[in-house]
Coordinates of C-alpha atoms and ligand atoms in Angstrom, one line a residue:
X1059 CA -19.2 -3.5 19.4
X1060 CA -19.3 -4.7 15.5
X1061 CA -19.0 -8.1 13.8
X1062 CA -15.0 -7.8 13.6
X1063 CA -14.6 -6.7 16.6
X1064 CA -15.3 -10.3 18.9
X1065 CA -13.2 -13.0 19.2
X1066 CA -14.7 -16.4 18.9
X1067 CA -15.3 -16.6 23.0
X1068 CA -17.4 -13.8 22.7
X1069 CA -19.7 -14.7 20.0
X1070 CA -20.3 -17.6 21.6
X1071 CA -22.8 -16.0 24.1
X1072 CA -25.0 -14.8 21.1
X1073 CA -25.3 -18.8 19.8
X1074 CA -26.9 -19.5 23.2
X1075 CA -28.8 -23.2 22.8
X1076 CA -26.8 -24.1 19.4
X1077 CA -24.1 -26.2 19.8
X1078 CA -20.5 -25.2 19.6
X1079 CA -19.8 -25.8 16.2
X1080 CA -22.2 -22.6 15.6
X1081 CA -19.3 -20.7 16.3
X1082 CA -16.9 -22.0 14.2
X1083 CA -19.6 -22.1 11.3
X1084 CA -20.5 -18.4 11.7
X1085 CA -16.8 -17.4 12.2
X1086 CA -15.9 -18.8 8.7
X1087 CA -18.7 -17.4 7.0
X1088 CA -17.8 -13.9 8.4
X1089 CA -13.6 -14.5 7.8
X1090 CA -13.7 -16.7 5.1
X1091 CA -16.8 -16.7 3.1
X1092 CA -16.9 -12.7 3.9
X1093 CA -20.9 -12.9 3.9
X1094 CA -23.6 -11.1 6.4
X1095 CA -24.2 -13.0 9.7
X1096 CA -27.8 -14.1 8.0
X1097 CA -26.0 -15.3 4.7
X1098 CA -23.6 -18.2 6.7
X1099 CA -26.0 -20.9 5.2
X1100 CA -24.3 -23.7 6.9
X1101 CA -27.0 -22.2 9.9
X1102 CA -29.6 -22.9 10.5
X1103 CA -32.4 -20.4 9.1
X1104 CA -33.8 -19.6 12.5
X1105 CA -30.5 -18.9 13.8
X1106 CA -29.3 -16.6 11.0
X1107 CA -32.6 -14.5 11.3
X1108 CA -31.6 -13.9 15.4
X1109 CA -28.2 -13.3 14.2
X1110 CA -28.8 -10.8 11.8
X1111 CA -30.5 -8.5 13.8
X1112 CA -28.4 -9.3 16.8
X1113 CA -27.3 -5.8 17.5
X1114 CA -23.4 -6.9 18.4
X1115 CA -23.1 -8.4 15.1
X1116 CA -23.6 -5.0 13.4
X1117 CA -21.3 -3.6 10.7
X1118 CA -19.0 -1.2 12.1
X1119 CA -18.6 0.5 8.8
X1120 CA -21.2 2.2 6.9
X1121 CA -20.2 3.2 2.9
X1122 CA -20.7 6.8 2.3
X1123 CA -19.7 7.0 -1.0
X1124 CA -17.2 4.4 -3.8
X1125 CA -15.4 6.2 -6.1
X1126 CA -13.4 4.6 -9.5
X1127 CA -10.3 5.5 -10.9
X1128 CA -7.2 4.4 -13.2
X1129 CA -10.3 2.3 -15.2
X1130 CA -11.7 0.8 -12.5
X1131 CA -8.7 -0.6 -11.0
X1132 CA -8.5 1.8 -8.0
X1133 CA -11.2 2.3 -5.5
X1134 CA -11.8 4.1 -3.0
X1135 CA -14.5 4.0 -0.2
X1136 CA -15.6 7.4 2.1
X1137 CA -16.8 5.2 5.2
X1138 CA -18.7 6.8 8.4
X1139 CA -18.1 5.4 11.7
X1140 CA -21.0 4.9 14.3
X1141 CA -19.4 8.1 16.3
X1142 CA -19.8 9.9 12.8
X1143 CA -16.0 10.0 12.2
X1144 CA -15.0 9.1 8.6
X1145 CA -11.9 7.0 7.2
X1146 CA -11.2 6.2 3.8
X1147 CA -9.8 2.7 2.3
X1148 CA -8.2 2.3 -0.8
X1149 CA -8.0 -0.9 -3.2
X1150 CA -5.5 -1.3 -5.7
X1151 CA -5.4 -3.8 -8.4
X1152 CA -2.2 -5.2 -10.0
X1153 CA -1.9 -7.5 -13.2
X1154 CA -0.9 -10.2 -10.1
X1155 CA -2.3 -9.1 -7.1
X1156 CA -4.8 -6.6 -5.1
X1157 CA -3.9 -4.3 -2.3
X1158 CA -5.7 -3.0 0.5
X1159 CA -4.9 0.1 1.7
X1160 CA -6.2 0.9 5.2
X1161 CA -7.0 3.3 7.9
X1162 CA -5.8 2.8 11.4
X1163 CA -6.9 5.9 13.1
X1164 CA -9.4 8.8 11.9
X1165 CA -7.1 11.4 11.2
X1166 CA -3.7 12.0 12.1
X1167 CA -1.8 13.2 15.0
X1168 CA 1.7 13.7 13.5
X1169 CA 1.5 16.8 10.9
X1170 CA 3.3 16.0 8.5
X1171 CA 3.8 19.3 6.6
X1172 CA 2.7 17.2 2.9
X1173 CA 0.0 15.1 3.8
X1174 CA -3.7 15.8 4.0
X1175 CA -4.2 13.4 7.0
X1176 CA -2.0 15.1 8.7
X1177 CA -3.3 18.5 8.0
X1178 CA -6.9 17.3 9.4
X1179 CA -5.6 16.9 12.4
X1180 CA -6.6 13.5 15.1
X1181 CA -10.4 12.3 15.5
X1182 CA -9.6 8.9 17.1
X1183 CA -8.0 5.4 17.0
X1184 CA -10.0 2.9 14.9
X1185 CA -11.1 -0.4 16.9
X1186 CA -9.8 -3.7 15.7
X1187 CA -13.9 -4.1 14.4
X1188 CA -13.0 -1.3 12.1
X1189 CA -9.7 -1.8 10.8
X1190 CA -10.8 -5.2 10.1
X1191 CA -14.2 -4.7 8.4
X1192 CA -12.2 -2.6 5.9
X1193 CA -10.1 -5.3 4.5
X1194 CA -13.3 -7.6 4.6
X1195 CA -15.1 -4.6 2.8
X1196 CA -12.1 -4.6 0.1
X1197 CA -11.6 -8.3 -0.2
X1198 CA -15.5 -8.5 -1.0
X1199 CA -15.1 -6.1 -3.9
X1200 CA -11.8 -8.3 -5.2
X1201 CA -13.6 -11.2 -5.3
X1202 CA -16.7 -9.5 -6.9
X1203 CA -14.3 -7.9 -9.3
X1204 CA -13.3 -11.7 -10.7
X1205 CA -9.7 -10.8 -8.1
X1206 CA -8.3 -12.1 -4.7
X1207 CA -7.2 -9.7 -2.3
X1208 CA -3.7 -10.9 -1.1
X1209 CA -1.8 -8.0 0.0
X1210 CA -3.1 -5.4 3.0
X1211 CA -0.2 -2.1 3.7
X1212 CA -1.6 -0.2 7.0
X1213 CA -0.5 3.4 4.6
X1214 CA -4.5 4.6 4.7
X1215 CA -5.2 7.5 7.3
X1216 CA -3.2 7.3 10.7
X1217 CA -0.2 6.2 12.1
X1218 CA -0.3 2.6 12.8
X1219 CA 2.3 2.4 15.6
X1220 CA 0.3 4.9 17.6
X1221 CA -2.6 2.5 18.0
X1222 CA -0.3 -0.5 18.4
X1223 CA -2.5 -2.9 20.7
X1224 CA -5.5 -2.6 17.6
X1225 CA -3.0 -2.7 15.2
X1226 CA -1.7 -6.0 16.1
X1227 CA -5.1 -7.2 16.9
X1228 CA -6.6 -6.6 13.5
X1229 CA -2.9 -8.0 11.5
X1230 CA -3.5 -11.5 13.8
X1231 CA -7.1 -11.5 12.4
X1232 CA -6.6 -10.5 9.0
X1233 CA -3.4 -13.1 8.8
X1234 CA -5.1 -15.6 11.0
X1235 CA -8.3 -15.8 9.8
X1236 CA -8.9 -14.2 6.8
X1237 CA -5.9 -15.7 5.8
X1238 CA -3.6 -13.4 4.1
X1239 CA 0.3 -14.3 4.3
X1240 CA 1.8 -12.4 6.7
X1241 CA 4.9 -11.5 4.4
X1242 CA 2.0 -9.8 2.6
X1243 CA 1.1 -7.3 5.4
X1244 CA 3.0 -3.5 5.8
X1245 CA 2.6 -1.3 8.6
X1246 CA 4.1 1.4 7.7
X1247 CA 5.2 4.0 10.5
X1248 CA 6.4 7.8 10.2
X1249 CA 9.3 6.6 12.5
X1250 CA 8.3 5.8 15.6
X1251 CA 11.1 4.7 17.1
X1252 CA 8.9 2.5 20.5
X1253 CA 6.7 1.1 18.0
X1254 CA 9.2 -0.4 15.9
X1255 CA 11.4 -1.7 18.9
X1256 CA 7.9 -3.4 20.0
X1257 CA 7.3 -5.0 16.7
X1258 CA 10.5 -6.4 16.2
X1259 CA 9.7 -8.8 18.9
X1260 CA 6.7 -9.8 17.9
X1261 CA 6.3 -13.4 16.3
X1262 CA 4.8 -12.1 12.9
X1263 CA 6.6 -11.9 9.8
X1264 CA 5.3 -8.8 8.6
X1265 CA 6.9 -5.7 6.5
X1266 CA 7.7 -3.1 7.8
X1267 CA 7.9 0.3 6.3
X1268 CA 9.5 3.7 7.4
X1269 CA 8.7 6.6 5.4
X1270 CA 11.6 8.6 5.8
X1271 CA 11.8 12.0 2.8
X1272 CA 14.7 12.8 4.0
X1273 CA 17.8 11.6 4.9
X1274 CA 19.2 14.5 7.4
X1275 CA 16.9 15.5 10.8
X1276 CA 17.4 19.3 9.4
X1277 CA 15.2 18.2 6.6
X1278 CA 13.6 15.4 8.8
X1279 CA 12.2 17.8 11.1
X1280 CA 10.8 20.1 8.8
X1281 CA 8.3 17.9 6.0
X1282 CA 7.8 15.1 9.4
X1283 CA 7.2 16.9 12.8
X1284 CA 7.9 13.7 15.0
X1285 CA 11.4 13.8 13.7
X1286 CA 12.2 15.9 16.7
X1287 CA 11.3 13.2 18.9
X1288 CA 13.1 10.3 16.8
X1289 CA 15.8 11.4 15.2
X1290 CA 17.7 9.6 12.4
X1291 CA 19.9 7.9 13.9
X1292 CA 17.8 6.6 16.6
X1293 CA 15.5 5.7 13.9
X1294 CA 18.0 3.9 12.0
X1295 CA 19.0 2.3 15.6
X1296 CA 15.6 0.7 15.7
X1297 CA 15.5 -0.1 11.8
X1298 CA 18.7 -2.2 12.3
X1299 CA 17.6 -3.8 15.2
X1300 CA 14.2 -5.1 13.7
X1301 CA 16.1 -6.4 10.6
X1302 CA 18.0 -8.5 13.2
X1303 CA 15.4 -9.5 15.0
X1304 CA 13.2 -10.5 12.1
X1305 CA 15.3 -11.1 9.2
X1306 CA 13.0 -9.6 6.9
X1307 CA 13.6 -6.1 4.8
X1308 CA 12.8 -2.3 5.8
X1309 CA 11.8 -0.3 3.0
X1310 CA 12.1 3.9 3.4
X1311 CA 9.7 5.9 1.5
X1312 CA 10.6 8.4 0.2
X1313 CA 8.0 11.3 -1.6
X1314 CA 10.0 12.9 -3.9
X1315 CA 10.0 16.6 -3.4
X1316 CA 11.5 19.5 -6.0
X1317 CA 14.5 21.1 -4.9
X1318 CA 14.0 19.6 -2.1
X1319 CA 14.8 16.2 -1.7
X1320 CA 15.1 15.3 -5.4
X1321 CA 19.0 16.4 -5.4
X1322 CA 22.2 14.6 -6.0
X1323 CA 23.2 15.1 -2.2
X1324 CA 20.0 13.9 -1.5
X1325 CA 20.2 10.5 -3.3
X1326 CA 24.0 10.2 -1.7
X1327 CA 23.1 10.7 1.9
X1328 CA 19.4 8.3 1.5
X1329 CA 21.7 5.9 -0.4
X1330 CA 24.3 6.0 2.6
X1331 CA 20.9 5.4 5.1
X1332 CA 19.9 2.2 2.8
X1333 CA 23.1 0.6 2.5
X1334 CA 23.7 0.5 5.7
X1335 CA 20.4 -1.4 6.4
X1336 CA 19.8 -2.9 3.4
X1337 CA 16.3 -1.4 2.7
X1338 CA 14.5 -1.3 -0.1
X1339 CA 13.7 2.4 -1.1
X1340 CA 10.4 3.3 -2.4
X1341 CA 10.1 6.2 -4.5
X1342 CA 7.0 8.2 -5.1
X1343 CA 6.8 12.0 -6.5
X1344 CA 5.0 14.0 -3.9
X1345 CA 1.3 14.0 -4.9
X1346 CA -0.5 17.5 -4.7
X1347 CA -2.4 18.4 -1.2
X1348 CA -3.3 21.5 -0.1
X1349 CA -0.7 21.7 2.9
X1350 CA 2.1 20.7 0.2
X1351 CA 0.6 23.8 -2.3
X1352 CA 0.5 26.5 0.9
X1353 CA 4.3 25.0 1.2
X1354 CA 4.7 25.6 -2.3
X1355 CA 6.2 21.9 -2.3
X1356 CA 5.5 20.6 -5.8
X1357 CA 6.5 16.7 -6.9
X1358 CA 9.7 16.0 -9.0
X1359 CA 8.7 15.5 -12.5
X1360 CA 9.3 12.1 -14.7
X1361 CA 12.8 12.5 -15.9
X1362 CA 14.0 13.8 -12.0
X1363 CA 12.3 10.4 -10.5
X1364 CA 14.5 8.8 -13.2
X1365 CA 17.7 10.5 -12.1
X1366 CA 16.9 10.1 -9.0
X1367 CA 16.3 6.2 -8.9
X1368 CA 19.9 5.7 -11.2
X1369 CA 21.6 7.6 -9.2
X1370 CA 20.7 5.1 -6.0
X1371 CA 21.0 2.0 -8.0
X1372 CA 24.8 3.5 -8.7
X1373 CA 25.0 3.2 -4.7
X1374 CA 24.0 -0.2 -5.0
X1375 CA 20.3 0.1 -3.7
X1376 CA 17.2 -1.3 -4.5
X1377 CA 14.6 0.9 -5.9
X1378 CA 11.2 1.0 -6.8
X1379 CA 9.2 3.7 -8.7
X1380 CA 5.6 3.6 -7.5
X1381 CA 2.8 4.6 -9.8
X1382 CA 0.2 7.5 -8.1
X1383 CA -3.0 5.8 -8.0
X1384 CA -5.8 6.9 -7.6
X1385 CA -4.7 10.8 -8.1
X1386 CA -8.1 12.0 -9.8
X1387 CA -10.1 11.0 -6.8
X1388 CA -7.7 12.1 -4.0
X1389 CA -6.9 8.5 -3.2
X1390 CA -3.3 8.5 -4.0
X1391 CA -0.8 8.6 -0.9
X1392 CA -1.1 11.8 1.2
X1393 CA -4.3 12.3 0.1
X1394 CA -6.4 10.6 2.1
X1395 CA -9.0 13.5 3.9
X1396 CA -11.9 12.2 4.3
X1397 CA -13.6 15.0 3.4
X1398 CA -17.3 15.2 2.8
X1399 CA -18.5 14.9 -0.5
X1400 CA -21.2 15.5 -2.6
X1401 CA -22.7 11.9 -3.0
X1402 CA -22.6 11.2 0.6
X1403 CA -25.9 11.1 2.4
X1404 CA -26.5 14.1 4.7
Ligands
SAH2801 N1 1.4 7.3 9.2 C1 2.0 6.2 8.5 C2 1.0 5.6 7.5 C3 0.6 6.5 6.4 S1 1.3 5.8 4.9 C4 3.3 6.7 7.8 O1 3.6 7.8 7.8 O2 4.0 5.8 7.2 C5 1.1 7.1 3.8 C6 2.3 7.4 3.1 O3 2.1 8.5 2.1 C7 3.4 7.8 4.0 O4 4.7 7.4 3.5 C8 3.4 9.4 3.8 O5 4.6 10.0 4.2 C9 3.1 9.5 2.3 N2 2.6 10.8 1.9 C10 2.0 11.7 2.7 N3 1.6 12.7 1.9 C11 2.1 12.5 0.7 C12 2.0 13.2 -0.6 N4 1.5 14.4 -0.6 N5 2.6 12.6 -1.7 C13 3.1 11.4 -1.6 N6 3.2 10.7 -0.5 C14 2.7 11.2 0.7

């Protein structure tokens, strides 16, 4: 149990002999005013002494170690787990905004040949208490930073749609309460195809993101292993269907790989993919991991992203070029390991 993880019904029990406005007092000073249980100074002092030492009420996320990049506008944060497991969260500031980047699961299960999740292999799912904590644990440095957090993309360690209950637990909470715009939350998925078809019927106006690579399942199945399960069109099935039922805009992304998925046939058939949907297309070049360097897969360099971008915007589709944070501390996309390092506590 941690902080995060109770819903206002069960903190009540830990206010026993205050009256009920306790809990509303104490929920805004941890959702709101994103302070310890013993800093909510609307309580009383007697009350925030029990409560910080109430053992429910303990952080579920302990900082190993904070690393800097980009001049301080990308952080990242090793965190341990009470089970020992370790995640990592990423914040991102823009001239406009601040991003979150978080971890639903420690580890991966889906092996995506690339991406050093994947490689590390599946500890566990994260709890809602800990998918949570990290966006409080970001939003804190924003605001201590003279920035807001406003945007929160479930692209940290894991794959969101496989821990869909917490998933959509922790987005109600971190919309709800903490009070980021929905339209400001991604979950994005490797494809799978259940999770989307669930999510499209959910009330919530979140985005929705697929990363794709590549555009044919021959491709598919080789860089993204659960390919075989979905394939593209059943992917796109379930793409199509949650545009429908949401109204709102997929976006593919799409890790630019050389000679592999940086070609002219490959912008044509991704191209054909988007159009059909009308998704947005994110392009990234493929940052280095050590899966991707055994694979010899090395990202497309400057003026190939630029080919690559006009030669979909001649298709008609929207395109962005995304900048690789965060590379010189392994916090840039695909990067995300976890691994031990050398200012962490032993
Ligand atoms: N499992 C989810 C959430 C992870 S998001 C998903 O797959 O969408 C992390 C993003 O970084 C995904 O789009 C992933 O495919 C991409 N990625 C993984 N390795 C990468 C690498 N080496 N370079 C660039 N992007 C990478």
């Amino acid at each position: 149990m941690s902080r995060y993880e109770l819903s206002r019904t069960e903190l009540a029990p830990l206010l026993t002999g205050a009256p009920s406005y306790r809990v509303d007092q104490l929920w805004d000073g941890l959702y709101r005013q994103l302070v310890e249980p013993e800093q909510v100074t609307a309580l009383p002092r007697d009350l925030r002494a029990r409560l910080g030492s109430e053992p429910l009420l303990a952080p579920a996320l302990h900082v190993e170690a904070v690393r800097h990049a980009d001049d301080g506008e990308t952080v990242k944060w090793a965190v341990g787990l009470a089970d020992g497991s370790r995640v990592e969260t990423v914040l991102m500031h823009h001239p406009r905004h601040s991003t979150a980047c978080v971890s639903s699961q420690a580890g991966c299960a889906m092996a995506c040949s690339f991406c050093a999740t994947g490689q590390a292999g599946y500890t566990r799912q994260l709890t809602v208490g800990e998918i949570v904590e990290q966006v409080v644990l970001a939003a804190r440095a924003a605001r201590d930073a003279g920035r807001r957090l406003d945007h929160v993309v479930f692209m940290g360690m894991g794959e969101p749609l496989a821990n869909y209950e917490r998933v959509l637990a922790s987005v109600r909470r971190i919309v709800g309460d903490i009070g980021i715009g929905a339209r400001r939350v991604t979950i994005s998925t490797v494809g799978v195809v259940p999770g989307i078809r669930r999510l499209a019927a959910e009330p919530l106006q979140v985005n929705l993101a697929v990363s794709l690579h590549a555009a044919n399942d021959r491709l598919r199945n080789d860089l993204v292993p659960l390919g075989r399960r979905y394939p593209i069109a059943a992917l796109m099935d379930a793409c199509a269907d949650y545009v429908a039922a949401t109204h709102r805009r997929v976006s593919f992304e799409w890790a630019l790989i050389r000679s592999v998925n940086d070609r002219d046939a490959d912008a044509d058939e991704l191209a054909r993919l988007a159009r059909a949907l009308g998704a947005h297309v994110n392009l990234i070049p493929l940052n280095p991991t050590p899966g991707a360097v055994d694979l010899g897969l090395v990202g497309t360099d400057a003026g190939g992203v630029r080919a690559f971008r006009a030669r979909l915007e001649r298709h008609g589709v929207n395109v962005t070029v995304r900048r690789t944070r965060g590379r010189a501390i392994d916090a840039a996309c695909g990067q995300l390991a976890a691994r031990a390092t050398s200012t962490a506590p032993s």
